[in-house]
PDB file of C-alpha atoms in Angstrom:
ATOM      1  CA  ALA A 271       7.658  77.542 -30.442  1.00  0.00           C
ATOM      2  CA  ALA A 272       6.212  74.883 -28.139  1.00  0.00           C
ATOM      3  CA  ALA A 273       5.779  72.507 -31.073  1.00  0.00           C
ATOM      4  CA  SER A 274       9.296  73.274 -32.179  1.00  0.00           C
ATOM      5  CA  ASP A 275      10.640  72.574 -28.661  1.00  0.00           C
ATOM      6  CA  ASP A 276       8.693  69.319 -28.535  1.00  0.00           C
ATOM      7  CA  ALA A 277      10.042  68.261 -31.930  1.00  0.00           C
ATOM      8  CA  ARG A 278      13.586  69.183 -30.875  1.00  0.00           C
ATOM      9  CA  ARG A 279      13.214  67.148 -27.650  1.00  0.00           C
ATOM     10  CA  LYS A 280      11.966  64.134 -29.610  1.00  0.00           C
ATOM     11  CA  LEU A 281      14.863  64.511 -32.057  1.00  0.00           C
ATOM     12  CA  GLU A 282      17.392  64.697 -29.195  1.00  0.00           C
ATOM     13  CA  GLU A 283      15.764  61.618 -27.605  1.00  0.00           C
ATOM     14  CA  ALA A 284      15.972  59.778 -30.903  1.00  0.00           C
ATOM     15  CA  ILE A 285      19.637  60.766 -31.289  1.00  0.00           C
ATOM     16  CA  GLY A 286      20.303  59.624 -27.694  1.00  0.00           C
ATOM     17  CA  ASN A 287      18.551  56.326 -28.381  1.00  0.00           C
ATOM     18  CA  GLU A 288      20.580  55.926 -31.561  1.00  0.00           C
ATOM     19  CA  ASP A 289      23.810  56.455 -29.592  1.00  0.00           C
ATOM     20  CA  GLU A 290      22.691  53.892 -26.985  1.00  0.00           C
ATOM     21  CA  LEU A 291      21.757  51.443 -29.746  1.00  0.00           C
ATOM     22  CA  LYS A 292      25.144  51.941 -31.446  1.00  0.00           C
ATOM     23  CA  GLU A 293      26.899  51.340 -28.110  1.00  0.00           C
ATOM     24  CA  ALA A 294      24.801  48.207 -27.464  1.00  0.00           C
ATOM     25  CA  LEU A 295      25.426  46.992 -31.004  1.00  0.00           C
ATOM     26  CA  GLY A 296      29.173  47.516 -30.499  1.00  0.00           C
ATOM     27  CA  LYS A 297      29.041  45.402 -27.302  1.00  0.00           C
ATOM     28  CA  VAL A 298      27.111  42.667 -29.113  1.00  0.00           C
ATOM     29  CA  GLU A 299      29.626  42.698 -31.985  1.00  0.00           C
ATOM     30  CA  ASP A 300      32.510  42.447 -29.480  1.00  0.00           C
ATOM     31  CA  LYS A 301      30.798  39.525 -27.733  1.00  0.00           C
ATOM     32  CA  VAL A 302      30.166  37.764 -31.077  1.00  0.00           C
ATOM     33  CA  ALA A 303      33.829  38.255 -32.040  1.00  0.00           C
ATOM     34  CA  SER A 304      34.927  36.861 -28.657  1.00  0.00           C
ATOM     35  CA  LEU A 305      32.617  33.847 -29.026  1.00  0.00           C
ATOM     36  CA  ALA A 306      33.847  33.247 -32.576  1.00  0.00           C
ATOM     37  CA  SER A 307      37.437  33.311 -31.316  1.00  0.00           C
ATOM     38  CA  ASP A 308      36.570  30.873 -28.499  1.00  0.00           C
ATOM     39  CA  LEU A 309      34.819  28.618 -31.008  1.00  0.00           C
ATOM     40  CA  ALA A 310      37.838  28.661 -33.335  1.00  0.00           C
ATOM     41  CA  ARG A 311      40.146  27.726 -30.424  1.00  0.00           C
ATOM     42  CA  SER A 312      37.779  24.968 -29.372  1.00  0.00           C
ATOM     43  CA  MET A 313      37.668  23.607 -32.922  1.00  0.00           C
ATOM     44  CA  GLU A 314      41.482  23.590 -33.061  1.00  0.00           C
ATOM     45  CA  ASP A 315      41.572  21.758 -29.721  1.00  0.00           C
ATOM     46  CA  LEU A 316      39.015  19.268 -31.019  1.00  0.00           C
ATOM     47  CA  VAL A 317      41.021  18.599 -34.181  1.00  0.00           C
ATOM     48  CA  SER A 318      44.176  18.177 -32.108  1.00  0.00           C
ATOM     49  CA  SER A 319      42.388  15.805 -29.736  1.00  0.00           C
ATOM     50  CA  GLN A 320      41.022  13.787 -32.657  1.00  0.00           C
ATOM     51  CA  GLU A 321      44.522  13.481 -34.128  1.00  0.00           C
ATOM     52  CA  ALA A 322      45.875  12.347 -30.749  1.00  0.00           C
ATOM     53  CA  LEU A 323      43.042   9.823 -30.483  1.00  0.00           C
ATOM     54  CA  ARG A 324      43.795   8.453 -33.961  1.00  0.00           C
ATOM     55  CA  SER A 325      47.460   8.144 -33.025  1.00  0.00           C
ATOM     56  CA  CYS A 326      46.552   6.276 -29.837  1.00  0.00           C
ATOM     57  CA  GLU A 327      44.211   3.985 -31.788  1.00  0.00           C
ATOM     58  CA  GLU A 328      47.008   3.213 -34.279  1.00  0.00           C
ATOM     59  CA  LYS A 329      49.422   2.457 -31.420  1.00  0.00           C
ATOM     60  CA  LEU A 330      46.785   0.247 -29.802  1.00  0.00           C
ATOM     61  CA  ARG A 331      46.226  -1.656 -33.064  1.00  0.00           C
ATOM     62  CA  SER A 332      49.977  -2.083 -33.475  1.00  0.00           C
ATOM     63  CA  SER A 333      50.309  -3.323 -29.895  1.00  0.00           C
ATOM     64  CA  GLU A 334      47.400  -5.731 -30.393  1.00  0.00           C
ATOM     65  CA  GLU A 335      49.058  -7.090 -33.552  1.00  0.00           C
ATOM     66  CA  LYS A 336      52.368  -7.513 -31.702  1.00  0.00           C
ATOM     67  CA  LEU A 337      50.546  -9.233 -28.853  1.00  0.00           C
ATOM     68  CA  GLN A 338      48.799 -11.560 -31.315  1.00  0.00           C
ATOM     69  CA  THR A 339      52.146 -12.379 -32.949  1.00  0.00           C
ATOM     70  CA  SER A 340      53.730 -13.014 -29.538  1.00  0.00           C
ATOM     71  CA  GLU A 341      50.837 -15.257 -28.521  1.00  0.00           C
ATOM     72  CA  GLU A 342      51.202 -17.230 -31.766  1.00  0.00           C
ATOM     73  CA  LYS A 343      54.967 -17.616 -31.223  1.00  0.00           C
ATOM     74  CA  LEU A 344      54.357 -18.673 -27.624  1.00  0.00           C
ATOM     75  CA  HIS A 345      51.798 -21.232 -28.793  1.00  0.00           C
ATOM     76  CA  GLU A 346      54.259 -22.580 -31.394  1.00  0.00           C
ATOM     77  CA  ALA A 347      57.063 -22.716 -28.813  1.00  0.00           C
ATOM     78  CA  THR A 348      54.762 -24.515 -26.381  1.00  0.00           C
ATOM     79  CA  GLN A 349      53.882 -27.078 -29.045  1.00  0.00           C
ATOM     80  CA  VAL A 350      57.572 -27.599 -29.864  1.00  0.00           C
ATOM     81  CA  ALA A 351      58.408 -27.976 -26.167  1.00  0.00           C
ATOM     82  CA  GLN A 352      55.599 -30.496 -25.734  1.00  0.00           C
ATOM     83  CA  ALA A 353      56.808 -32.416 -28.784  1.00  0.00           C
ATOM     84  CA  ASP A 354      60.375 -32.325 -27.395  1.00  0.00           C
ATOM     85  CA  ARG A 355      59.131 -33.768 -24.108  1.00  0.00           C
ATOM     86  CA  ARG A 356      57.439 -36.611 -25.995  1.00  0.00           C
ATOM     87  CA  ILE A 357      60.575 -37.250 -28.081  1.00  0.00           C
ATOM     88  CA  GLU A 358      63.024 -36.812 -25.197  1.00  0.00           C
ATOM     89  CA  PRO A 359      62.304 -40.170 -23.463  1.00  0.00           C
ATOM     90  CA  HIS A 360      62.695 -41.932 -26.829  1.00  0.00           C
ATOM     91  CA  ALA A 361      65.972 -40.093 -27.404  1.00  0.00           C
ATOM     92  CA  HIS A 362      67.239 -41.208 -23.985  1.00  0.00           C
ATOM     93  CA  ALA A 363      66.202 -44.791 -24.721  1.00  0.00           C
ATOM     94  CA  GLU A 364      67.865 -44.672 -28.156  1.00  0.00           C
ATOM     95  CA  HIS A 365      71.039 -43.258 -26.596  1.00  0.00           C
ATOM     96  CA  ALA A 366      71.006 -46.003 -23.966  1.00  0.00           C
ATOM     97  CA  VAL A 367      70.633 -48.678 -26.668  1.00  0.00           C
ATOM     98  CA  GLN A 368      73.500 -47.188 -28.690  1.00  0.00           C
ATOM     99  CA  THR A 369      75.677 -46.992 -25.562  1.00  0.00           C
ATOM    100  CA  GLU A 370      74.861 -50.608 -24.706  1.00  0.00           C
ATOM    101  CA  ARG A 371      75.725 -51.733 -28.250  1.00  0.00           C
ATOM    102  CA  ALA A 372      78.997 -49.814 -28.155  1.00  0.00           C
ATOM    103  CA  GLU A 373      79.924 -51.426 -24.838  1.00  0.00           C
ATOM    104  CA  GLN A 374      79.021 -54.875 -26.195  1.00  0.00           C
ATOM    105  CA  ALA A 375      81.106 -54.221 -29.288  1.00  0.00           C
ATOM    106  CA  GLN A 376      84.101 -53.232 -27.111  1.00  0.00           C
ATOM    107  CA  GLN A 377      83.628 -56.299 -24.938  1.00  0.00           C
ATOM    108  CA  ALA A 378      83.452 -58.478 -28.042  1.00  0.00           C
ATOM    109  CA  LYS A 379      86.687 -56.945 -29.310  1.00  0.00           C
ATOM    110  CA  ALA A 380      88.289 -57.524 -25.943  1.00  0.00           C
ATOM    111  CA  PHE A 381      87.389 -61.235 -26.042  1.00  0.00           C
ATOM    112  CA  LYS A 382      88.785 -61.709 -29.550  1.00  0.00           C
TER     113      LYS A 382
END
């Protein structure tokens, strides 16, 4: 009877330990599921952030290209303006010569 009681006690202890282990295993499984869910959300956030970064990089490249084009146009316009300034005095001189010739021609007609 004593051996039977001892065996029963050990069996009840083992069953109690099994219940505790099942409960602990359930908590671990819940925690793993929670961590997996957090990881999935984090991965989605990462993918979204990477897409936003790529979009920003594309916009930056586009802006840099537009800036380069604007700088080239500005450089061309500056060169044209500088050329105009070099030509302008000659144009004024040419206009003055033509005006002088026209006045001389009118004076010549007036004397005839």
